[in-house]
CSV table of C-alpha atoms in Angstrom, one decimal:
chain,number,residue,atom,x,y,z
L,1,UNK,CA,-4.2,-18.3,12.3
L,2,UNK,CA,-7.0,-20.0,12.3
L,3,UNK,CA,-10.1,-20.2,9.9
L,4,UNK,CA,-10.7,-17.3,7.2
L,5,UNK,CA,-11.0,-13.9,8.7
L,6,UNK,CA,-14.2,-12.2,8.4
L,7,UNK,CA,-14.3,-9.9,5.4
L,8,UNK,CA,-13.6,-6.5,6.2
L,9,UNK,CA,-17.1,-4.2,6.4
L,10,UNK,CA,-15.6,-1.8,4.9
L,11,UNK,CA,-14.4,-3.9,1.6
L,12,UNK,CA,-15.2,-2.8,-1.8
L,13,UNK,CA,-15.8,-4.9,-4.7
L,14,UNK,CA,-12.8,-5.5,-6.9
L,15,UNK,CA,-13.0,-3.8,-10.5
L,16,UNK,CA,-12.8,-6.2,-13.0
L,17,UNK,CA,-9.4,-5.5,-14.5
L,18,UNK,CA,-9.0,-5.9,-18.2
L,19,UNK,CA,-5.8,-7.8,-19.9
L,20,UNK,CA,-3.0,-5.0,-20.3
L,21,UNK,CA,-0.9,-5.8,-23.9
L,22,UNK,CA,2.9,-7.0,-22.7
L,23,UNK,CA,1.9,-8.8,-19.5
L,24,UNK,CA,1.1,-12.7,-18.0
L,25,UNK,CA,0.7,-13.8,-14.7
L,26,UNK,CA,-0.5,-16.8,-12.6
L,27,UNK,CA,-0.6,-18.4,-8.9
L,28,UNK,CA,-0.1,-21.5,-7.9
L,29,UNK,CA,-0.1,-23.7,-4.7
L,30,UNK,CA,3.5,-24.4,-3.6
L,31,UNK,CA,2.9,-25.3,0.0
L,32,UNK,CA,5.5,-22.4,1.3
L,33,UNK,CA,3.0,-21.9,4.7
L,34,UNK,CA,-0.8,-22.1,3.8
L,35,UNK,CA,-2.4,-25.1,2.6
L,36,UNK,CA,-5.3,-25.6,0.2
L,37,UNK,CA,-4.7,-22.2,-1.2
L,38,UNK,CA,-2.6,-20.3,-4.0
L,39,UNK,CA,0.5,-19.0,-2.2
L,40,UNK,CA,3.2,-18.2,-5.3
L,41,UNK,CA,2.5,-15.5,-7.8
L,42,UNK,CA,4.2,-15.0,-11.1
L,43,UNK,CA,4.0,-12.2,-13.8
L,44,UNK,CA,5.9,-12.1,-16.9
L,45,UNK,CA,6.5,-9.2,-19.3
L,46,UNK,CA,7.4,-8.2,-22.4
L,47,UNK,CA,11.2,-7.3,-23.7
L,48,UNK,CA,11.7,-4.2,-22.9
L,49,UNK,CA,9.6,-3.2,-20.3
L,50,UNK,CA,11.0,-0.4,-17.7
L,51,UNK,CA,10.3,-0.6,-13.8
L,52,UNK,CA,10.3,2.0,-11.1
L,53,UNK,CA,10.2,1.0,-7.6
L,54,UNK,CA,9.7,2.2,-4.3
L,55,UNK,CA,10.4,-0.1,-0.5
L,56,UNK,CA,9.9,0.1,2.8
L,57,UNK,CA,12.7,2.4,5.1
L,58,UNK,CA,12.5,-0.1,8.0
L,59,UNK,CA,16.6,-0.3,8.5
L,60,UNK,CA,15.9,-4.3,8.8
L,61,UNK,CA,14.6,-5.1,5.5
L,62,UNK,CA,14.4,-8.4,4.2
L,63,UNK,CA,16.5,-10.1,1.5
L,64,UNK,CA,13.8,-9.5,-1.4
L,65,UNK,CA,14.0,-5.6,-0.3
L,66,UNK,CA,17.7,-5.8,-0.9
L,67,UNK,CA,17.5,-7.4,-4.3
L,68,UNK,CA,14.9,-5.5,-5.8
L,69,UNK,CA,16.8,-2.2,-4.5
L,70,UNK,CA,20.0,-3.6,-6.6
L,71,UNK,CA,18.1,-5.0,-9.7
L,72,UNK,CA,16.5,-1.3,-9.9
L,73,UNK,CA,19.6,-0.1,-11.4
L,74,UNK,CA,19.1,-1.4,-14.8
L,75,UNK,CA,15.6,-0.1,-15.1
L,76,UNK,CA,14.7,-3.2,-16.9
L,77,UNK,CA,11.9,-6.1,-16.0
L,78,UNK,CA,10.8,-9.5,-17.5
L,79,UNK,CA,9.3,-11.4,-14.4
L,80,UNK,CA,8.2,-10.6,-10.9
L,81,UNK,CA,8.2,-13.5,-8.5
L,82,UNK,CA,5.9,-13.2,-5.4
L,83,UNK,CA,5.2,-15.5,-2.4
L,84,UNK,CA,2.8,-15.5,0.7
L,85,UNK,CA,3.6,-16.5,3.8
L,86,UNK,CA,6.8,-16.2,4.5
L,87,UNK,CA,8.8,-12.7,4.4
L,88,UNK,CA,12.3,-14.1,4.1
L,89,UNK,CA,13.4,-11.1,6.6
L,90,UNK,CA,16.3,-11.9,9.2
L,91,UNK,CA,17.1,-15.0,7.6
L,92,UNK,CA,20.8,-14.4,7.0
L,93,UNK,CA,22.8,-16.0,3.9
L,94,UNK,CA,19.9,-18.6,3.5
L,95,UNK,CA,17.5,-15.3,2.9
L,96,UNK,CA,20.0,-13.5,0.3
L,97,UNK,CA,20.5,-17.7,-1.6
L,98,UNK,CA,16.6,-18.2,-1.4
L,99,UNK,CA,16.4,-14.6,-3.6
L,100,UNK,CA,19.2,-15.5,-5.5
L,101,UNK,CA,17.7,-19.4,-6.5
L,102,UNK,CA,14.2,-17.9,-7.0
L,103,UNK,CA,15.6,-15.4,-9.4
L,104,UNK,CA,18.1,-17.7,-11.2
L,105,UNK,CA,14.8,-20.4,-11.7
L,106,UNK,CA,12.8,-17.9,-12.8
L,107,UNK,CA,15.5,-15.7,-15.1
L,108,UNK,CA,15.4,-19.8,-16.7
L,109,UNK,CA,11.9,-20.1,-17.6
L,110,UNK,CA,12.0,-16.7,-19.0
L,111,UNK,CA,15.1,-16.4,-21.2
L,112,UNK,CA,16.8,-12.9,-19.3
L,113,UNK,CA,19.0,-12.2,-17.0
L,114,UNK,CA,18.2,-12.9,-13.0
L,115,UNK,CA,18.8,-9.3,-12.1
L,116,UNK,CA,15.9,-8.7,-14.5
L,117,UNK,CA,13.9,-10.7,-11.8
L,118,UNK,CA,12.3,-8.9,-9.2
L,119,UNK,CA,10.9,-10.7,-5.9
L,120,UNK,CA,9.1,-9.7,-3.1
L,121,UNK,CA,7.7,-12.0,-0.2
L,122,UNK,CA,5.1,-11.3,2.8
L,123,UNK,CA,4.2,-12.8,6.0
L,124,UNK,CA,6.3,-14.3,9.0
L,125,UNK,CA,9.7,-13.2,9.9
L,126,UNK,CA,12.6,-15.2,11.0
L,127,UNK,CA,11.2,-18.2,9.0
L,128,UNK,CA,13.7,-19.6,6.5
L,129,UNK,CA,12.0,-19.3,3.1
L,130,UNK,CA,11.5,-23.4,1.7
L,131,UNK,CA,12.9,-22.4,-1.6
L,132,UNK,CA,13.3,-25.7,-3.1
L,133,UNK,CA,9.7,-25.6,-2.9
L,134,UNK,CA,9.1,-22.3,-4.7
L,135,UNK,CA,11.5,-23.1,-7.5
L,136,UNK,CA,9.9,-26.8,-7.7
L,137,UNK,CA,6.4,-24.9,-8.4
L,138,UNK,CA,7.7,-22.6,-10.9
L,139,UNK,CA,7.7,-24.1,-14.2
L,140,UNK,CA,4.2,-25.3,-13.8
L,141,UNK,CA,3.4,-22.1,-12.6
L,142,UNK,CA,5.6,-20.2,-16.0
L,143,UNK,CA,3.2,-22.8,-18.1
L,144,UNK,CA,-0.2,-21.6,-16.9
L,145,UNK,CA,0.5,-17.4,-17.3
L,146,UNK,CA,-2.1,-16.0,-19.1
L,147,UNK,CA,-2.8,-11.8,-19.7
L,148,UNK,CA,-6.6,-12.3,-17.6
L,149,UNK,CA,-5.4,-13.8,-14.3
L,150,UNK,CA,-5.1,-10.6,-12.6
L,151,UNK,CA,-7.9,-11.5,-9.7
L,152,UNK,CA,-6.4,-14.8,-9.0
L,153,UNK,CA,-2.9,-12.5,-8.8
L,154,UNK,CA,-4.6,-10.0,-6.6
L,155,UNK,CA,-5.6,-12.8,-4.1
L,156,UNK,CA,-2.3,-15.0,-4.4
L,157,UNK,CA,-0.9,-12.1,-2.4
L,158,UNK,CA,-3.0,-11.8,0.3
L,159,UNK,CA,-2.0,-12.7,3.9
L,160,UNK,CA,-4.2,-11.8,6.4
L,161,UNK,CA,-6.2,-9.5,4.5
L,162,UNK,CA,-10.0,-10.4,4.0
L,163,UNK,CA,-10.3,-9.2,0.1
L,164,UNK,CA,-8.5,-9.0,-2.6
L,165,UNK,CA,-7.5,-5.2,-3.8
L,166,UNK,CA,-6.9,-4.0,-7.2
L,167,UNK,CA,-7.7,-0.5,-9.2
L,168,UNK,CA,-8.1,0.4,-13.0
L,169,UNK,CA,-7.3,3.7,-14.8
L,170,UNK,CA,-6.6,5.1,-18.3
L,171,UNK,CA,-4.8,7.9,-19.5
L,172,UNK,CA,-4.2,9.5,-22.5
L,173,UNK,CA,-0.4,10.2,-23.6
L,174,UNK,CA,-0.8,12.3,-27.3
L,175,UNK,CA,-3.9,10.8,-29.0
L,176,UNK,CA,-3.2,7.1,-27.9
L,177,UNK,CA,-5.5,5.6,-24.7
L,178,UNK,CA,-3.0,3.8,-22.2
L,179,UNK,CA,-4.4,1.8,-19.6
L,180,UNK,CA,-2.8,1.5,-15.9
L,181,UNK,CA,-3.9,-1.7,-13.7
L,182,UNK,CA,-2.6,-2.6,-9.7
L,183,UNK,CA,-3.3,-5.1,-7.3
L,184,UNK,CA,-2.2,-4.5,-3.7
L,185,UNK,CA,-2.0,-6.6,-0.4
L,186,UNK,CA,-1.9,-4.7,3.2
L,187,UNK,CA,-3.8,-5.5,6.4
L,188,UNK,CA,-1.7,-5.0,9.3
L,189,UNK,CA,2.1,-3.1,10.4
L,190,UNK,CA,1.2,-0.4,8.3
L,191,UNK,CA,2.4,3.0,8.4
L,192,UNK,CA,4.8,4.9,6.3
L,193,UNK,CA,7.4,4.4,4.7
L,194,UNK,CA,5.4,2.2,3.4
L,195,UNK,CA,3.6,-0.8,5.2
L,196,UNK,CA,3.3,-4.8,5.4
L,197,UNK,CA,2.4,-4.0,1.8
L,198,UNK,CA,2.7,-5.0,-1.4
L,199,UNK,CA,1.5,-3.6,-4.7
L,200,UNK,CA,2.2,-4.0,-7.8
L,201,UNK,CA,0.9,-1.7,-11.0
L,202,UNK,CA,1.7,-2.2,-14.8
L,203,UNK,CA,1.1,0.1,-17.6
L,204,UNK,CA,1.4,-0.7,-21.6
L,205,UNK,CA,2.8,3.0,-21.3
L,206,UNK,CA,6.3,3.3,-22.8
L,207,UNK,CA,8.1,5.3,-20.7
L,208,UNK,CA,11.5,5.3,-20.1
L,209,UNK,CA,12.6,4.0,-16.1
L,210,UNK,CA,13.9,7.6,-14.8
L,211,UNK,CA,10.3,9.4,-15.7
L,212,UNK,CA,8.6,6.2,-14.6
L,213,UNK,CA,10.8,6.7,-11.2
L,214,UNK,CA,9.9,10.3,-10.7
L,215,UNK,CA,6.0,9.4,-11.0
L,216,UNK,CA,5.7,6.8,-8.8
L,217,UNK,CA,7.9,8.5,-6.2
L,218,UNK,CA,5.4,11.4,-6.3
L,219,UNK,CA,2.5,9.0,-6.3
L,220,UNK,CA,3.4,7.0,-3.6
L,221,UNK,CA,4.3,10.3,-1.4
L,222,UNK,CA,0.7,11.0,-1.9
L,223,UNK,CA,-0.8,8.0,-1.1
L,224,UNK,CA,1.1,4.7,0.3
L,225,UNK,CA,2.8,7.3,2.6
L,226,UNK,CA,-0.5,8.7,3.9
L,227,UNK,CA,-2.2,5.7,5.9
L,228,UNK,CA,-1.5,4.1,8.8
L,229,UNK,CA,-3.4,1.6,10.7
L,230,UNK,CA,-1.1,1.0,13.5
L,231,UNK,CA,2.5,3.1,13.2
L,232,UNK,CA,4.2,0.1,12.4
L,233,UNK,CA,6.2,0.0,9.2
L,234,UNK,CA,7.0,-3.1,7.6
L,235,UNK,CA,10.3,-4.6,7.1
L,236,UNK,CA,8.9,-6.0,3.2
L,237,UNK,CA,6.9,-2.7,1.7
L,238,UNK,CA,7.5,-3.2,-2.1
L,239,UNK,CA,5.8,-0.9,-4.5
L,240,UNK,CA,6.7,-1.2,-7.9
L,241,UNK,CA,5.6,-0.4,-11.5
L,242,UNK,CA,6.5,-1.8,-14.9
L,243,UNK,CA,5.8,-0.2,-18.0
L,244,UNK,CA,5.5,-2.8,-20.5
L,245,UNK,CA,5.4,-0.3,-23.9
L,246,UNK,CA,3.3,-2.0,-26.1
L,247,UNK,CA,0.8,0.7,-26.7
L,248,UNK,CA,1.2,3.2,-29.5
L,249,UNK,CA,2.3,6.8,-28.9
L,250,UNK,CA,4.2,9.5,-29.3
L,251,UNK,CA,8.0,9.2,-27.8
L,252,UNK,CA,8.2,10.5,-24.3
L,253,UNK,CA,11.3,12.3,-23.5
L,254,UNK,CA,13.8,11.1,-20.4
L,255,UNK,CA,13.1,13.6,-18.0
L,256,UNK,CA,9.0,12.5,-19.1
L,257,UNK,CA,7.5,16.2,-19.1
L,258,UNK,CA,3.9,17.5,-19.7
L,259,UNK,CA,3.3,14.6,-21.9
L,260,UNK,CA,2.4,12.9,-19.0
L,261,UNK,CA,0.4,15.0,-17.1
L,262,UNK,CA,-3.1,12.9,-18.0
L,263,UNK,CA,-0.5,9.7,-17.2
L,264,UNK,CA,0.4,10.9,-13.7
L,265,UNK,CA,-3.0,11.6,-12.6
L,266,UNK,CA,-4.6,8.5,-13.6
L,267,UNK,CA,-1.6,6.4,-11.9
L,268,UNK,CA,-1.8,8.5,-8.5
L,269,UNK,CA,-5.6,8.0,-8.6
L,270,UNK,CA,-4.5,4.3,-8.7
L,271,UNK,CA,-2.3,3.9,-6.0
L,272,UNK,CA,-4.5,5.9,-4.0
L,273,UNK,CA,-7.3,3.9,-5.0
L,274,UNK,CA,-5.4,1.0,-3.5
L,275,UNK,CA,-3.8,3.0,-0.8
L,276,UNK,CA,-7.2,3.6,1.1
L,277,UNK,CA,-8.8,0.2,0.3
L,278,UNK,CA,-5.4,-1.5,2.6
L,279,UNK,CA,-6.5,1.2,5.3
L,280,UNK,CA,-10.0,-0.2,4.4
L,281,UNK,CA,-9.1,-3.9,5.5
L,282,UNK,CA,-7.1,-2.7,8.8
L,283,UNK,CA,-6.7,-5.8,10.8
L,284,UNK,CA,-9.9,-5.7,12.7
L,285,UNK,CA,-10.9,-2.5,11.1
L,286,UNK,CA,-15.1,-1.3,11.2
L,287,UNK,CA,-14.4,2.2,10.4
L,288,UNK,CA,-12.3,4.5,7.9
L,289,UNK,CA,-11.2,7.6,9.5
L,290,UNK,CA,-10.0,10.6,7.0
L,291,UNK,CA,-7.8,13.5,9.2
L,292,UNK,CA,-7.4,16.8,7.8
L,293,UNK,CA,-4.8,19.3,9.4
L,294,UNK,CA,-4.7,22.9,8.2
L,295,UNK,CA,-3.2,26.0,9.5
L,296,UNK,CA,-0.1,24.3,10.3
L,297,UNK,CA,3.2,26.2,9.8
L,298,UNK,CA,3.8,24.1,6.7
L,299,UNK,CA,2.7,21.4,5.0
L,300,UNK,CA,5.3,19.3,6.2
L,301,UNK,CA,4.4,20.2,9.8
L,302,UNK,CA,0.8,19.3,8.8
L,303,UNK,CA,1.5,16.0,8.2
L,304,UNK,CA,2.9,14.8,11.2
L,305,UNK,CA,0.2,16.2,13.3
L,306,UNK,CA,-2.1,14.1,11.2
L,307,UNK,CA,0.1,11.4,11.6
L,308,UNK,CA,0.3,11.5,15.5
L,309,UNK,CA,-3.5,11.6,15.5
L,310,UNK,CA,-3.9,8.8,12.7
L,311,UNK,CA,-1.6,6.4,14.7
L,312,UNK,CA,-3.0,7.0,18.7
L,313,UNK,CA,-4.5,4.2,19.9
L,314,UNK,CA,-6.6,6.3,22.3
L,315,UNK,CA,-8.0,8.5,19.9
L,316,UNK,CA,-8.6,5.1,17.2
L,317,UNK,CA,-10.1,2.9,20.1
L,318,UNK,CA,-12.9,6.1,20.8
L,319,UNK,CA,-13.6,6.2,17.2
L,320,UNK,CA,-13.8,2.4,17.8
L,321,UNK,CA,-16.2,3.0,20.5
L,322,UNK,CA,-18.1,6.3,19.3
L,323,UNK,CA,-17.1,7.9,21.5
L,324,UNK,CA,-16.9,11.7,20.7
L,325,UNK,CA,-14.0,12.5,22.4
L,326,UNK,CA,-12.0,15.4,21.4
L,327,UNK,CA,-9.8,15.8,24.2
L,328,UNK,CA,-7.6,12.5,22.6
L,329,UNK,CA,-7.1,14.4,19.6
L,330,UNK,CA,-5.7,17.8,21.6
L,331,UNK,CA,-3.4,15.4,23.3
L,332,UNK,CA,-1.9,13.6,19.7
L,333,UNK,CA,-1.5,17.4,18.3
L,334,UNK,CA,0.3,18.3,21.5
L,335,UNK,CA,2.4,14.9,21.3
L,336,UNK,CA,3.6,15.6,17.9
L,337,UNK,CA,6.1,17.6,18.7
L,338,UNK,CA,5.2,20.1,15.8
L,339,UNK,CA,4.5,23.9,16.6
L,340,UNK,CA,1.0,24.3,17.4
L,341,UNK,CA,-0.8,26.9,20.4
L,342,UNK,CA,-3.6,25.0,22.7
L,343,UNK,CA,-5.3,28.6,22.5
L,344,UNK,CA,-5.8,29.0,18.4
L,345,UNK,CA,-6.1,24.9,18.1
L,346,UNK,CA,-10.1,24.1,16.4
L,347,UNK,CA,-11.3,20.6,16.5
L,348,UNK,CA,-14.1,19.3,14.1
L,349,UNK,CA,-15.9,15.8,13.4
L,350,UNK,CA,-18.0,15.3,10.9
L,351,UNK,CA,-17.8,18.8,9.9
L,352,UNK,CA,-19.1,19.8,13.4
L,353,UNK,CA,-17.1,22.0,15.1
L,354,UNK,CA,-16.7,21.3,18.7
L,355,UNK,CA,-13.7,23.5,20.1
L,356,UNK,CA,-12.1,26.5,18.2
L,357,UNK,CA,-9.7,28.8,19.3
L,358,UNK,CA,-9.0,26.5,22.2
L,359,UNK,CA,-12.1,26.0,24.2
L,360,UNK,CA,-15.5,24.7,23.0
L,361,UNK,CA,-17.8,26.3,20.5
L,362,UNK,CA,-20.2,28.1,22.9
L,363,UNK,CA,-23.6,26.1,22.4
L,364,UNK,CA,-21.5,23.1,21.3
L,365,UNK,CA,-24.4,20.1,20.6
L,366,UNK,CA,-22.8,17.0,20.5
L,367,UNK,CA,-25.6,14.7,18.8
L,368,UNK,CA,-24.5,15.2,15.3
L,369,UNK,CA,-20.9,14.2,16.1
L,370,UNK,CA,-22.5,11.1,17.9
L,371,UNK,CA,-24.3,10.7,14.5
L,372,UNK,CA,-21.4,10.7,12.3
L,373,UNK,CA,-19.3,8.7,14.3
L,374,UNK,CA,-22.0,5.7,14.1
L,375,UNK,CA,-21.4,5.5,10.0
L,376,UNK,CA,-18.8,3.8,8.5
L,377,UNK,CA,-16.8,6.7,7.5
L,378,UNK,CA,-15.6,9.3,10.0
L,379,UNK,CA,-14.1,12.9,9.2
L,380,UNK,CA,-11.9,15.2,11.6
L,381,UNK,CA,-10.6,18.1,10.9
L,382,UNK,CA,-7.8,20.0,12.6
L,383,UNK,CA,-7.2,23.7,12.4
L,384,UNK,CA,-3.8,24.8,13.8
L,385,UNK,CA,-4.4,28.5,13.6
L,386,UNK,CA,-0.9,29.1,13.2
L,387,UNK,CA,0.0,29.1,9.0
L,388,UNK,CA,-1.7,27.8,5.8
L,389,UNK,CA,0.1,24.3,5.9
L,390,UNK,CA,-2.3,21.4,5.4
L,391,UNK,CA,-2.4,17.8,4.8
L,392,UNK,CA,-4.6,14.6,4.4
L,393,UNK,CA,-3.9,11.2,6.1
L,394,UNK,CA,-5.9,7.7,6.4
L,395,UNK,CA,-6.6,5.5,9.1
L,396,UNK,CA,-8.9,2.9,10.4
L,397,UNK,CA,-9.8,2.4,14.2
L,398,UNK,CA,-8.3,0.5,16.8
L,399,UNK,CA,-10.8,-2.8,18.0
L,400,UNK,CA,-10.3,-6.2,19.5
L,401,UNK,CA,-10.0,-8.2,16.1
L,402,UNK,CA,-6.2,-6.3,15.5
L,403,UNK,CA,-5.5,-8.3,19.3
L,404,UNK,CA,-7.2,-11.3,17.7
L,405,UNK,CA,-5.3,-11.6,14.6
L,406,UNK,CA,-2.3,-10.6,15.8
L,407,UNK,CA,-2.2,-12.8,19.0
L,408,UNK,CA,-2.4,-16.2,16.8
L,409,UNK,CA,-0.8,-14.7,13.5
L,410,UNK,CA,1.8,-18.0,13.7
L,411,UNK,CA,-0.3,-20.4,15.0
């Protein structure tokens, strides 16, 4: 593309993210696509650290995706090896070599094992990944870690999104403060399971892999899994989570257990934290739409009504336009193919009702919808009138910069 995007209105500032004990990182310029900018991110960590990880479902997942999956299996992590630019997806044997040379160079400069190695890679597909130039870049790159270089990390990632994302939390496991930190990249083809999107969360927690496995499962579930900007999941989506166990507290049993209850809270407020800031820099994105379903026939059932509303273009491009339009969202509930009755169906924006029990709200006024819709943020909720099944998705609308970006992404 060309020329810097314009920075989403809707970005937030990133937090300034403190060192976490067992962990270095770094970027570096390697040339793999971009020029003049950092495209090759590195993080090391400490013996012994444990990593849970969670990818994309696309069924044509790129070589990093099948690497990371197998590495998994030991539940053990010294380095993590990310580039920008090029996804290494649909690249054949020269994809699966590139992941195997990356991990091997890397698995070097380290002292472990290259299945203790885990990659990941983002941007165009069908692109053979330059490899000789990622390994060439990589001892530099090993040389310059250092525990504070989290922001350059956080934009190192970064493809076409327009700021960098990251999130801070603590928790408290016995009397011991640990402290959770994440960066995350996502812009565009995102929808669940997961999206063009990266993120990547460590913990000086020590927690053994299968507990941390169960967590993030849960988190991402709750999080990653509900946004969408436009229904198209990515073929790269990488989530994954290293504890590094340097902090001091009591033993935490396999199975993990009520000793982290304060733990899981703080690291789903984490990844949600970073979940709504990629719907927040939606490729062309001016607005942040939050869909509420209830009175579905389960929760389940809830979801993918909010789902079929998050991800239709008609009802995104009249948020785009303010357009206070319910009809578009009558037609995604009907679309869903979930159980729902036109005649108990109740529509609100903005907490303003505007049709319940299928028709609209006798002395329905529609200038405080109008009103609503103008802000930055927009609400709707959804009553199905047919159970007690709810459940909360994210999306942003649907403008003319997503064609923009996404006309010239090669070029």
């Amino acid at each position: 593309m060309a020329g810097p995007l314009p920075v989403s209105p809707l970005a937030q500032p990133m937090p300034e993210l403190p060192p976490i004990a067992g962990v270095t990182l770094g970027v570096i310029e390697a040339g793999i696509r971009y020029k003049g900018r950092a495209d090759l991110t590195m993080l090391e960590f400490a013996p012994g650290t444990t990593v849970a990880g969670v990818f994309t479902r696309n069924l044509c997942p790129g070589a990093p995706i099948d690497w990371c999956r197998a590495a998994l299996k030991g539940g053990k992590a010294r380095a993590l090896v990310v580039n920008a630019g090029n996804a290494n997806v649909f690249t054949g044997k020269a994809g699966r070599d590139a992941t195997a040379a990356t991990a091997e160079a890397a698995a070097k400069l380290v002292g472990c094992k290259p299945r203790e190695v885990f990659l990941a890679s983002t941007g165009v597909i069908g692109e053979t990944l330059p490899h000789d130039r990622l390994t060439a870049a990589l001892p530099a790159l090993h040389s310059g870690l250092s525990p504070d270089r989290w922001p350059d990390a956080a934009r190192g990632i970064m493809t076409t999104d327009t700021f960098p994302k990251a999130a801070l939390r603590t928790a408290t496991i016995g009397d011991a403060t640990v402290t959770i930190a994440g960066i995350a990249k996502g812009s565009g083809m995102i929808a669940p399971d997961m999206a063009t999107m990266l993120s990547f969360i460590a913990t000086d927690a020590k927690i053994p892999a299968a507990a941390l496995q169960s967590l993030l499962s849960k988190g991402v579930a709750k999080s990653f899994n509900c946004i969408t900007v436009d229904s198209d999941t990515s073929t790269s989506d990488t989530v994954l989570l290293f504890a590094t166990g340097q902090a001091k507290h009591p033993r935490i049993p396999a199975e993990g257990g009520a000793m982290l209850r304060d733990f899981a809270r703080a690291l789903d407020e984490v990844l949600l934290d970073l979940a709504l800031q990629v719907a927040r820099d939606g490729e062309g994105a001016q607005k942040l739409i939050q869909i509420d379903v209830i009175g579905a026939v389960s929760a389940k059932s809830a979801h993918r009504i909010a789902m079929a509303i998050a991800n239709s273009p008609l009802v995104k491009t009249a948020i785009a336009g303010e357009d206070a339009n319910w009809g578009r969202i009558v037609m995604a509930v009907g679309k869903s193919g979930e159980p729902a009755d036109r005649d108990k169906l109740g529509i609100a924006v903005g907490g303003t009702w505007m049709a319940q029990e299928g028709g609209v709200v006798p002395g329905y006024d529609e200038a405080p919808v109008v009103a609503h819709m103008k802000g930055r943020e927009v609400e709707i909720t959804v009553d199905i009138g047919l159970g007690r099944g709810k459940a909360r998705v994210w999306t942003c609308d649907l403008t003319h910069g997503y064609i923009d970006i996404n006309g010239s992404y090669r070029s």
